[in-house]
Amino acid sequence: MVRTLTLTERAGNPSPARLLAERILPYGMVAPAVVVAAAIAVVPLLYQIWLSFQDWYLLRQPTPAFGGLINFVALFNDGALWSAVLRTWIWTIGTVFVEIAIAVPVALLLNRETAMARTASALILVPWVTPFIVVGFGWRFLLDSDVGAVHFLLETLGIAGTNSVLTDPAGALAAVTFISGWKGAPFMVIALLAALKSIPDELYEAAEADGAGPFARFRHITVPSVWNTVVVVGLVLGILAFYSFDLVWIMTKGGPQDATTIIGISIYKAVFLDLRPAYAAAISVVMLVGLLVASLLVLQLRRV
């Protein structure tokens, strides 16, 4: 009885050392993940900020030297770069617009408890998981002026001429923007499906009983219920598009006549063609600040 009482007392009154260990344990469990995350994200970011203040032109000097604001002065006087910035915003906003335009009707069609809808929901992910190199070369083939099926369709409709739209400075950016949105749309579809399935059926039934039609139910029930999802997922996809490089490089390499040169390609050219890594770092820092401000403004839409 004495031993049982002692154990009970100990169980009800843990020692200070045990309390301290219990408090420290959760932090110890997550510490490795925090360290790895810092090593992957924070350290390169700090190095990039440091590098942006260096004067480092590889053809002139093998190691970086402090240059102050020299890269930022050159950046703000670079007209070609700011043209690329404008194209990048057009590309980013256009990509997200295409993703939403495709995802909303597809998600509404797939929001059914049927075997066909479940199968289609799985297959819809194929463009999202397909590597960029496959998507890029696949669409280049489809838009080829000699054998491309999509080019033949566009030519028949009068949208494209005899040459591929990818070689047309007026249409190349629109083409790659649509393809980028087509590839990212499945992610938006899955997110919207999850949001749609969380809406109680009773809301639609009550609205229908009150005489609300399909459009009224969509406007007053569906849209408010999925709005936050659209904003957050659209923001994530927009950030991915903003710093995109691979798809555009595979399809056009920034051409024709720099018509599809976006920030990712400008940074690549600054490092590997112009051999100015410090200047490329300055571009990245300025674009990061601009993207952060834009992201904060977009998040305000969640309160609308």
PDB file of C-alpha atoms in Angstrom, residues 88-198:
ATOM      1  CA  THR A  88       6.923  38.433 -66.014  1.00  0.00           C
ATOM      2  CA  TRP A  89       3.883  40.063 -64.407  1.00  0.00           C
ATOM      3  CA  ILE A  90       1.858  39.479 -67.574  1.00  0.00           C
ATOM      4  CA  TRP A  91       3.040  35.871 -67.569  1.00  0.00           C
ATOM      5  CA  THR A  92       2.291  35.381 -63.854  1.00  0.00           C
ATOM      6  CA  ILE A  93      -1.165  36.958 -63.841  1.00  0.00           C
ATOM      7  CA  GLY A  94      -2.032  35.260 -67.126  1.00  0.00           C
ATOM      8  CA  THR A  95      -0.935  31.867 -65.823  1.00  0.00           C
ATOM      9  CA  VAL A  96      -3.065  32.164 -62.681  1.00  0.00           C
ATOM     10  CA  PHE A  97      -6.028  33.417 -64.727  1.00  0.00           C
ATOM     11  CA  VAL A  98      -5.804  30.390 -67.051  1.00  0.00           C
ATOM     12  CA  GLU A  99      -5.487  28.053 -64.065  1.00  0.00           C
ATOM     13  CA  ILE A 100      -8.627  29.462 -62.453  1.00  0.00           C
ATOM     14  CA  ALA A 101     -10.528  29.559 -65.762  1.00  0.00           C
ATOM     15  CA  ILE A 102      -9.795  25.866 -66.329  1.00  0.00           C
ATOM     16  CA  ALA A 103     -10.047  24.688 -62.719  1.00  0.00           C
ATOM     17  CA  VAL A 104     -13.408  26.178 -61.705  1.00  0.00           C
ATOM     18  CA  PRO A 105     -15.619  24.493 -64.346  1.00  0.00           C
ATOM     19  CA  VAL A 106     -13.639  21.241 -64.170  1.00  0.00           C
ATOM     20  CA  ALA A 107     -13.927  21.106 -60.364  1.00  0.00           C
ATOM     21  CA  LEU A 108     -17.670  21.770 -60.556  1.00  0.00           C
ATOM     22  CA  LEU A 109     -18.061  18.939 -63.087  1.00  0.00           C
ATOM     23  CA  LEU A 110     -16.013  16.522 -60.966  1.00  0.00           C
ATOM     24  CA  ASN A 111     -17.802  17.382 -57.709  1.00  0.00           C
ATOM     25  CA  ARG A 112     -19.912  14.231 -57.881  1.00  0.00           C
ATOM     26  CA  GLU A 113     -19.821  10.943 -55.991  1.00  0.00           C
ATOM     27  CA  THR A 114     -19.475   8.707 -59.031  1.00  0.00           C
ATOM     28  CA  ALA A 115     -16.811   6.255 -60.142  1.00  0.00           C
ATOM     29  CA  MET A 116     -16.206   8.243 -63.320  1.00  0.00           C
ATOM     30  CA  ALA A 117     -15.698  11.474 -61.365  1.00  0.00           C
ATOM     31  CA  ARG A 118     -13.219   9.786 -59.009  1.00  0.00           C
ATOM     32  CA  THR A 119     -11.289   8.318 -61.939  1.00  0.00           C
ATOM     33  CA  ALA A 120     -11.222  11.663 -63.736  1.00  0.00           C
ATOM     34  CA  SER A 121     -10.039  13.377 -60.538  1.00  0.00           C
ATOM     35  CA  ALA A 122      -7.018  11.083 -60.505  1.00  0.00           C
ATOM     36  CA  LEU A 123      -6.288  11.430 -64.227  1.00  0.00           C
ATOM     37  CA  ILE A 124      -6.577  15.214 -64.071  1.00  0.00           C
ATOM     38  CA  LEU A 125      -3.265  15.267 -62.173  1.00  0.00           C
ATOM     39  CA  VAL A 126      -1.318  13.955 -65.173  1.00  0.00           C
ATOM     40  CA  PRO A 127      -0.304  17.408 -66.524  1.00  0.00           C
ATOM     41  CA  TRP A 128       0.734  18.529 -63.027  1.00  0.00           C
ATOM     42  CA  VAL A 129       3.039  15.565 -62.374  1.00  0.00           C
ATOM     43  CA  THR A 130       4.462  15.432 -65.901  1.00  0.00           C
ATOM     44  CA  PRO A 131       8.048  16.808 -65.991  1.00  0.00           C
ATOM     45  CA  PHE A 132       8.478  20.222 -67.560  1.00  0.00           C
ATOM     46  CA  ILE A 133      10.837  18.875 -70.193  1.00  0.00           C
ATOM     47  CA  VAL A 134       8.172  16.441 -71.413  1.00  0.00           C
ATOM     48  CA  VAL A 135       5.481  19.138 -71.403  1.00  0.00           C
ATOM     49  CA  GLY A 136       7.752  21.627 -73.163  1.00  0.00           C
ATOM     50  CA  PHE A 137       8.881  19.357 -75.978  1.00  0.00           C
ATOM     51  CA  GLY A 138       5.400  17.855 -76.284  1.00  0.00           C
ATOM     52  CA  TRP A 139       3.794  21.251 -76.843  1.00  0.00           C
ATOM     53  CA  ARG A 140       6.598  22.294 -79.185  1.00  0.00           C
ATOM     54  CA  PHE A 141       5.704  19.285 -81.320  1.00  0.00           C
ATOM     55  CA  LEU A 142       1.976  20.079 -81.157  1.00  0.00           C
ATOM     56  CA  LEU A 143       2.651  23.684 -82.201  1.00  0.00           C
ATOM     57  CA  ASP A 144       5.138  22.798 -84.930  1.00  0.00           C
ATOM     58  CA  SER A 145       4.205  24.471 -88.211  1.00  0.00           C
ATOM     59  CA  ASP A 146       4.815  21.297 -90.249  1.00  0.00           C
ATOM     60  CA  VAL A 147       3.380  18.438 -88.182  1.00  0.00           C
ATOM     61  CA  GLY A 148       1.693  20.015 -85.157  1.00  0.00           C
ATOM     62  CA  ALA A 149      -1.979  19.135 -84.699  1.00  0.00           C
ATOM     63  CA  VAL A 150      -2.652  22.175 -82.505  1.00  0.00           C
ATOM     64  CA  HIS A 151      -0.939  24.456 -85.021  1.00  0.00           C
ATOM     65  CA  PHE A 152      -3.153  23.033 -87.781  1.00  0.00           C
ATOM     66  CA  LEU A 153      -6.238  23.759 -85.650  1.00  0.00           C
ATOM     67  CA  LEU A 154      -5.101  27.317 -84.884  1.00  0.00           C
ATOM     68  CA  GLU A 155      -4.311  27.914 -88.545  1.00  0.00           C
ATOM     69  CA  THR A 156      -7.733  26.596 -89.569  1.00  0.00           C
ATOM     70  CA  LEU A 157      -9.422  28.937 -87.073  1.00  0.00           C
ATOM     71  CA  GLY A 158      -7.378  31.867 -88.341  1.00  0.00           C
ATOM     72  CA  ILE A 159      -5.604  32.369 -85.008  1.00  0.00           C
ATOM     73  CA  ALA A 160      -2.140  31.456 -86.317  1.00  0.00           C
ATOM     74  CA  GLY A 161      -0.442  31.946 -89.665  1.00  0.00           C
ATOM     75  CA  THR A 162       1.706  29.519 -91.594  1.00  0.00           C
ATOM     76  CA  ASN A 163       4.507  29.783 -89.024  1.00  0.00           C
ATOM     77  CA  SER A 164       4.343  28.366 -85.512  1.00  0.00           C
ATOM     78  CA  VAL A 165       2.899  30.693 -82.898  1.00  0.00           C
ATOM     79  CA  LEU A 166       6.089  30.108 -80.895  1.00  0.00           C
ATOM     80  CA  THR A 167       8.057  31.962 -83.588  1.00  0.00           C
ATOM     81  CA  ASP A 168       5.663  34.920 -83.602  1.00  0.00           C
ATOM     82  CA  PRO A 169       6.733  37.752 -81.245  1.00  0.00           C
ATOM     83  CA  ALA A 170       3.093  38.812 -80.926  1.00  0.00           C
ATOM     84  CA  GLY A 171       1.766  35.391 -79.923  1.00  0.00           C
ATOM     85  CA  ALA A 172       4.609  33.478 -78.286  1.00  0.00           C
ATOM     86  CA  LEU A 173       4.070  34.889 -74.788  1.00  0.00           C
ATOM     87  CA  ALA A 174       0.338  34.165 -74.916  1.00  0.00           C
ATOM     88  CA  ALA A 175       1.043  30.597 -76.056  1.00  0.00           C
ATOM     89  CA  VAL A 176       3.535  29.738 -73.318  1.00  0.00           C
ATOM     90  CA  THR A 177       1.333  31.474 -70.724  1.00  0.00           C
ATOM     91  CA  PHE A 178      -1.619  29.288 -71.674  1.00  0.00           C
ATOM     92  CA  ILE A 179       0.544  26.149 -71.534  1.00  0.00           C
ATOM     93  CA  SER A 180       1.863  27.159 -68.110  1.00  0.00           C
ATOM     94  CA  GLY A 181      -1.705  27.642 -66.851  1.00  0.00           C
ATOM     95  CA  TRP A 182      -2.786  24.333 -68.395  1.00  0.00           C
ATOM     96  CA  LYS A 183      -0.007  22.533 -66.511  1.00  0.00           C
ATOM     97  CA  GLY A 184      -0.777  24.182 -63.168  1.00  0.00           C
ATOM     98  CA  ALA A 185      -4.582  23.919 -63.375  1.00  0.00           C
ATOM     99  CA  PRO A 186      -4.825  20.350 -61.945  1.00  0.00           C
ATOM    100  CA  PHE A 187      -3.407  21.527 -58.616  1.00  0.00           C
ATOM    101  CA  MET A 188      -6.115  24.189 -58.445  1.00  0.00           C
ATOM    102  CA  VAL A 189      -8.749  21.596 -59.431  1.00  0.00           C
ATOM    103  CA  ILE A 190      -7.829  19.286 -56.539  1.00  0.00           C
ATOM    104  CA  ALA A 191      -7.820  22.183 -54.056  1.00  0.00           C
ATOM    105  CA  LEU A 192     -11.209  23.403 -55.293  1.00  0.00           C
ATOM    106  CA  LEU A 193     -12.647  19.889 -55.138  1.00  0.00           C
ATOM    107  CA  ALA A 194     -11.649  19.644 -51.481  1.00  0.00           C
ATOM    108  CA  ALA A 195     -13.260  23.028 -50.786  1.00  0.00           C
ATOM    109  CA  LEU A 196     -16.440  22.114 -52.688  1.00  0.00           C
ATOM    110  CA  LYS A 197     -16.848  18.838 -50.808  1.00  0.00           C
ATOM    111  CA  SER A 198     -16.634  20.694 -47.490  1.00  0.00           C
TER     112      SER A 198
END
